[in-house]
Short mmCIF file of C-alpha atoms and ligand atoms in Angstrom, two decimals:
data_model
loop_
_atom_site.label_atom_id
_atom_site.label_comp_id
_atom_site.label_asym_id
_atom_site.label_seq_id
_atom_site.Cartn_x
_atom_site.Cartn_y
_atom_site.Cartn_z
CA MET A 19 106.52 -79.70 86.28
CA GLY A 20 104.73 -79.70 89.63
CA THR A 21 101.21 -80.70 90.44
CA ALA A 22 100.11 -77.41 92.01
CA ALA A 23 96.43 -76.62 91.58
CA HIS A 24 97.22 -73.22 90.09
CA PRO A 25 99.85 -71.99 87.64
CA ALA A 26 102.86 -70.23 89.17
CA ILE A 27 101.92 -67.12 87.19
CA GLU A 28 98.65 -66.29 85.51
CA LEU A 29 97.96 -63.32 83.26
CA ALA A 30 94.27 -62.92 82.44
CA GLY A 31 93.53 -60.13 79.98
CA ILE A 32 96.63 -58.24 81.10
CA GLU A 33 97.04 -55.02 79.14
CA LYS A 34 99.42 -52.07 79.31
CA TRP A 35 99.17 -48.50 78.12
CA TYR A 36 101.95 -46.04 78.94
CA GLY A 37 100.96 -42.43 79.42
CA THR A 38 103.29 -40.04 77.57
CA ARG A 39 103.28 -36.32 76.81
CA ASP A 40 101.83 -37.16 73.37
CA ALA A 41 99.40 -39.98 72.66
CA PRO A 42 99.33 -42.93 75.10
CA VAL A 43 101.43 -45.91 73.96
CA HIS A 44 99.64 -49.25 73.70
CA ALA A 45 102.53 -51.47 74.76
CA LEU A 46 100.61 -54.70 75.32
CA ALA A 47 97.18 -55.79 74.05
CA ALA A 48 95.02 -57.86 76.42
CA THR A 49 97.05 -61.01 76.97
CA ASP A 50 96.31 -64.39 78.55
CA LEU A 51 99.25 -66.50 79.66
CA GLY A 52 99.84 -69.13 82.31
CA VAL A 53 103.26 -70.26 83.50
CA ALA A 54 103.32 -73.69 85.14
CA GLU A 55 105.07 -74.41 88.43
CA GLY A 56 108.70 -75.28 87.63
CA GLU A 57 108.40 -74.34 83.97
CA PHE A 58 111.17 -72.57 82.01
CA LEU A 59 109.27 -70.07 79.87
CA VAL A 60 111.00 -67.77 77.40
CA LEU A 61 109.50 -64.55 76.05
CA LEU A 62 110.97 -63.93 72.59
CA GLY A 63 110.32 -61.10 70.19
CA PRO A 64 111.65 -58.06 68.37
CA SER A 65 112.65 -54.92 70.22
CA GLY A 66 109.63 -52.96 71.45
CA CYS A 67 107.14 -55.85 71.45
CA GLY A 68 106.50 -55.57 75.18
CA LYS A 69 108.77 -58.27 76.67
CA THR A 70 110.16 -56.03 79.39
CA THR A 71 106.69 -54.62 80.01
CA ILE A 72 105.32 -58.11 80.70
CA LEU A 73 108.25 -59.04 82.93
CA ARG A 74 108.06 -55.81 84.95
CA MET A 75 104.33 -56.30 85.44
CA ILE A 76 104.88 -59.86 86.70
CA GLY A 77 107.64 -58.53 88.96
CA GLY A 78 105.32 -55.90 90.42
CA LEU A 79 107.48 -53.00 89.20
CA ILE A 80 104.71 -51.52 87.02
CA GLU A 81 100.97 -51.87 87.29
CA PRO A 82 98.88 -53.36 84.46
CA THR A 83 96.33 -51.00 82.90
CA GLY A 84 93.78 -53.83 82.80
CA GLY A 85 93.31 -57.50 83.58
CA ASN A 86 94.16 -59.80 86.46
CA LEU A 87 97.62 -60.97 87.43
CA LEU A 88 98.03 -63.87 89.85
CA VAL A 89 101.33 -65.03 91.35
CA GLU A 90 101.22 -68.43 93.05
CA GLY A 91 97.46 -68.11 92.98
CA ARG A 92 97.36 -64.71 94.70
CA PRO A 93 96.53 -61.36 93.09
CA LEU A 94 99.66 -59.24 92.77
CA TRP A 95 97.71 -55.97 92.85
CA ARG A 96 94.73 -54.97 94.93
CA ASP A 97 93.15 -51.51 94.64
CA GLY A 98 96.30 -50.06 93.08
CA ALA A 99 98.58 -51.46 95.81
CA ARG A 100 101.02 -54.34 95.54
CA GLU A 101 100.58 -57.42 97.69
CA SER A 102 103.89 -57.85 99.48
CA ALA A 103 103.17 -61.55 100.16
CA ALA A 104 103.08 -62.23 96.40
CA LEU A 105 106.26 -60.19 95.89
CA SER A 106 108.32 -62.48 98.12
CA ASP A 107 107.72 -65.24 95.54
CA LEU A 108 109.68 -63.24 92.93
CA GLY A 109 113.38 -62.69 92.28
CA MET A 110 114.58 -60.52 89.39
CA VAL A 111 117.73 -60.39 87.26
CA PHE A 112 118.35 -57.63 84.71
CA GLN A 113 120.75 -57.11 81.81
CA ASP A 114 123.18 -55.29 84.07
CA ALA A 115 124.07 -56.99 87.33
CA ASN A 116 123.43 -53.74 89.26
CA LEU A 117 125.69 -54.78 92.13
CA PHE A 118 126.56 -52.09 94.66
CA PRO A 119 130.25 -51.28 94.04
CA TRP A 120 130.89 -50.46 97.70
CA LEU A 121 129.71 -53.88 98.88
CA THR A 122 131.60 -57.16 98.50
CA ILE A 123 130.08 -59.96 96.46
CA GLU A 124 128.77 -61.75 99.55
CA GLN A 125 127.36 -58.50 100.95
CA ASN A 126 125.59 -57.85 97.64
CA VAL A 127 124.19 -61.38 97.55
CA ALA A 128 123.05 -61.14 101.18
CA LEU A 129 121.56 -57.65 100.87
CA PRO A 130 117.92 -58.74 100.32
CA LEU A 131 118.22 -60.88 103.46
CA GLU A 132 119.65 -57.96 105.42
CA LEU A 133 116.66 -55.86 104.32
CA LYS A 134 114.41 -58.67 105.59
CA GLY A 135 116.13 -58.61 108.99
CA VAL A 136 117.95 -61.95 108.72
CA ALA A 137 120.84 -62.15 111.22
CA LYS A 138 124.35 -61.56 109.87
CA ALA A 139 125.82 -65.03 110.43
CA GLU A 140 122.82 -66.67 108.79
CA ARG A 141 122.77 -64.40 105.76
CA LEU A 142 126.50 -64.73 105.13
CA ALA A 143 126.21 -68.51 105.37
CA ARG A 144 123.40 -68.36 102.83
CA ALA A 145 125.49 -66.06 100.58
CA ARG A 146 128.32 -68.58 100.61
CA GLU A 147 125.96 -71.43 99.79
CA LEU A 148 124.56 -69.42 96.85
CA ALA A 149 128.04 -68.44 95.65
CA ALA A 150 128.78 -72.16 95.35
CA LEU A 151 125.48 -72.82 93.58
CA VAL A 152 126.15 -70.20 90.90
CA GLY A 153 129.85 -71.07 90.58
CA ILE A 154 131.61 -68.07 92.15
CA GLN A 155 132.89 -69.73 95.30
CA GLY A 156 136.18 -68.18 96.40
CA PHE A 157 135.10 -64.74 95.19
CA GLU A 158 132.79 -63.90 98.10
CA ARG A 159 135.10 -61.22 99.56
CA ARG A 160 135.95 -59.57 96.23
CA TRP A 161 134.53 -56.28 94.97
CA PRO A 162 132.22 -56.36 91.96
CA ARG A 163 134.82 -54.54 89.83
CA GLU A 164 137.24 -57.44 90.36
CA LEU A 165 134.86 -59.88 88.63
CA SER A 166 134.20 -60.46 84.93
CA GLY A 167 130.82 -59.60 83.43
CA GLY A 168 129.74 -63.25 83.49
CA MET A 169 130.72 -63.62 87.15
CA ARG A 170 128.86 -60.45 88.07
CA GLN A 171 125.73 -61.88 86.44
CA ARG A 172 126.23 -65.07 88.45
CA ALA A 173 126.32 -62.90 91.58
CA ALA A 174 123.12 -61.15 90.45
CA ILE A 175 121.43 -64.55 90.05
CA ALA A 176 122.64 -65.56 93.53
CA ARG A 177 121.22 -62.33 94.96
CA ALA A 178 117.87 -62.92 93.24
CA LEU A 179 117.78 -66.41 94.78
CA SER A 180 118.83 -65.25 98.26
CA TYR A 181 115.40 -65.30 99.88
CA ASP A 182 114.46 -68.46 97.99
CA PRO A 183 111.68 -67.08 95.77
CA ARG A 184 109.71 -69.68 93.84
CA ILE A 185 109.93 -67.64 90.64
CA LEU A 186 112.95 -66.16 88.87
CA LEU A 187 112.33 -63.37 86.35
CA MET A 188 115.21 -62.55 83.99
CA ASP A 189 115.28 -59.69 81.48
CA GLU A 190 117.99 -60.33 78.86
CA PRO A 191 120.33 -61.40 81.68
CA PHE A 192 123.19 -62.31 79.33
CA GLY A 193 122.59 -59.63 76.68
CA ALA A 194 125.70 -57.67 77.61
CA LEU A 195 128.05 -60.67 77.57
CA ASP A 196 130.28 -61.92 74.73
CA ALA A 197 129.03 -64.95 72.78
CA MET A 198 131.22 -67.56 74.49
CA THR A 199 130.49 -66.36 78.01
CA ARG A 200 126.84 -66.22 77.09
CA GLU A 201 126.82 -69.83 75.98
CA ALA A 202 128.55 -70.87 79.20
CA MET A 203 125.98 -68.90 81.21
CA ASN A 204 123.11 -70.60 79.39
CA LEU A 205 124.51 -73.96 80.50
CA GLU A 206 124.95 -72.70 84.06
CA LEU A 207 121.45 -71.31 84.13
CA GLN A 208 120.04 -74.64 82.96
CA ARG A 209 121.98 -76.40 85.74
CA ILE A 210 120.84 -73.93 88.41
CA TRP A 211 117.25 -74.27 87.22
CA LEU A 212 117.44 -78.10 87.29
CA GLU A 213 118.95 -77.96 90.82
CA THR A 214 116.58 -75.40 92.31
CA GLN A 215 113.40 -76.34 90.39
CA LYS A 216 112.34 -72.68 90.23
CA THR A 217 109.80 -71.35 87.80
CA VAL A 218 111.74 -69.19 85.33
CA VAL A 219 110.50 -66.51 82.93
CA LEU A 220 113.38 -65.31 80.76
CA VAL A 221 113.27 -62.53 78.18
CA THR A 222 115.59 -62.66 75.20
CA HIS A 223 115.79 -61.60 71.60
CA SER A 224 118.22 -64.43 70.81
CA ILE A 225 116.37 -67.23 69.02
CA ALA A 226 119.07 -69.83 69.73
CA GLU A 227 119.14 -68.93 73.42
CA ALA A 228 115.36 -69.29 73.57
CA VAL A 229 115.33 -72.72 71.89
CA PHE A 230 118.24 -73.98 73.99
CA LEU A 231 116.73 -72.97 77.33
CA ALA A 232 112.96 -73.08 77.01
CA ASP A 233 110.30 -75.62 77.87
CA ARG A 234 107.99 -73.22 76.05
CA ILE A 235 108.64 -70.16 73.89
CA VAL A 236 106.13 -67.34 73.66
CA LEU A 237 106.79 -65.32 70.52
CA LEU A 238 105.46 -61.76 70.74
CA SER A 239 104.63 -59.42 67.88
CA PRO A 240 104.86 -55.64 68.22
CA ARG A 241 102.57 -52.57 68.11
CA PRO A 242 100.81 -53.35 70.34
CA GLY A 243 102.53 -56.38 71.81
CA ARG A 244 100.54 -59.58 71.57
CA ILE A 245 101.20 -63.30 71.62
CA ASP A 246 101.89 -64.49 68.08
CA THR A 247 102.96 -68.11 68.63
CA VAL A 248 103.44 -70.46 71.57
CA LEU A 249 105.91 -73.25 70.93
CA THR A 250 106.77 -76.22 73.15
CA VAL A 251 110.42 -77.29 73.01
CA ASP A 252 110.78 -80.85 74.22
CA PHE A 253 114.46 -81.70 73.88
CA PRO A 254 115.45 -83.78 76.93
CA ARG A 255 117.44 -82.28 79.82
CA PRO A 256 120.13 -81.55 80.53
CA ARG A 257 120.72 -80.12 77.07
CA ALA A 258 124.31 -80.07 75.83
CA PRO A 259 125.84 -77.32 73.64
CA LEU A 260 126.12 -79.73 70.70
CA LEU A 261 122.32 -79.96 70.59
CA GLN A 262 122.55 -76.66 68.73
CA SER A 263 124.24 -78.29 65.73
CA THR A 264 121.50 -80.89 65.24
CA PRO A 265 119.05 -80.56 62.31
CA GLU A 266 116.10 -80.72 64.75
CA PHE A 267 117.39 -77.72 66.72
CA GLN A 268 118.24 -75.76 63.60
CA ALA A 269 114.82 -76.42 62.07
CA ILE A 270 113.10 -74.84 65.09
CA VAL A 271 115.47 -71.87 64.97
CA ARG A 272 114.83 -71.45 61.23
CA ASN A 273 111.03 -71.53 61.63
CA LEU A 274 111.17 -68.96 64.41
CA ARG A 275 113.50 -66.75 62.37
CA VAL A 276 111.09 -66.81 59.41
CA ARG A 277 108.14 -65.98 61.65
CA LEU A 278 110.07 -63.18 63.37
CA ALA A 279 110.88 -61.63 60.01
CA GLU A 280 107.20 -61.76 59.06
CA ILE A 281 105.97 -60.01 62.20
CA SER A 282 108.77 -57.48 62.78
N1 LIG B 13 107.90 -45.86 80.33
C1 LIG B 13 107.45 -45.90 79.06
N2 LIG B 13 106.75 -44.85 78.55
C2 LIG B 13 106.26 -44.89 77.28
N3 LIG B 13 106.42 -45.92 76.45
C3 LIG B 13 107.12 -46.99 76.89
C4 LIG B 13 107.66 -47.04 78.23
N4 LIG B 13 108.29 -48.22 78.38
C5 LIG B 13 108.14 -48.88 77.22
N5 LIG B 13 107.44 -48.16 76.32
C6 LIG B 13 107.04 -48.57 74.97
O1 LIG B 13 106.29 -49.77 75.07
C7 LIG B 13 106.64 -50.67 74.03
C8 LIG B 13 107.14 -51.97 74.65
O2 LIG B 13 108.38 -51.71 75.30
P1 LIG B 13 109.22 -52.86 76.05
O3 LIG B 13 108.32 -53.62 76.94
O4 LIG B 13 110.40 -52.21 76.65
O5 LIG B 13 109.64 -53.78 74.80
P2 LIG B 13 110.82 -54.88 74.68
O6 LIG B 13 111.33 -55.19 76.04
O7 LIG B 13 110.17 -56.04 74.00
O8 LIG B 13 111.86 -54.27 73.79
C9 LIG B 13 107.66 -49.96 73.16
O9 LIG B 13 106.98 -49.36 72.09
C10 LIG B 13 108.24 -48.92 74.10
O10 LIG B 13 108.70 -47.80 73.39
MG1 LIG B 14 113.25 -55.10 76.88
#
């Protein structure tokens, strides 16, 4: 973890109500949470507990109803408007890769740079570098439909990293993948995180995935969402798949499973 004076992300009394045609929905009760520079934080909880809501607020996609949200020490919102400087610190990955089917893999990866006005040669060089980082080198000129689900998610991670944001936000990025691909992707994500030293906030409802990846797990309870438990996971890195068969790992998983059952 870095020595920055401020956390990478700071939620102070962040709350969310959604307006609906019926009664407003209280999705998240006032929540305080800091994410340290370089930390791998996992948001875990049952469906509907507000994980996506928190992530989308951090990503600047929806505005909090109350509280203060700082990214790299700067407010993300000011008078109902997003601060674009804070936004450039954030890259996002969703459950579906959302690649444009009419663009090649390298064009997809380079698209955020194109939108920022980076020259073609430079952005394609960067796309190739990122393809190697995420393990899809050789597939740069392919179409998204020619890649497997896991490889498309790798491309989505490369795209999110294209303008070198300090923070990577991931909402169930491997939720649509089969179990074996998912495990391979967890290993790859750990490697990418160790290489790039980004701050990561990852949402999952898989307990094992959370324990395998996280420096710290934030367990959320529903209706309205609130922080139930914060758990530090201090297995050394890099973590190997066999860690998951150890009694220490399984004990943490079991405790979390019991707590999840109690709060769901
Ligand atoms: N746009 C919306 N309008 C109304 N209610 C919403 C909206 N988005 C989410 N919710 C509600 O807010 C709560 C939290 O949702 P969400 O953050 O998606 O949970 P999670 O990602 O943990 O499954 C749920 O009760 C959900 O139904
Ligand atoms: Mg969600």
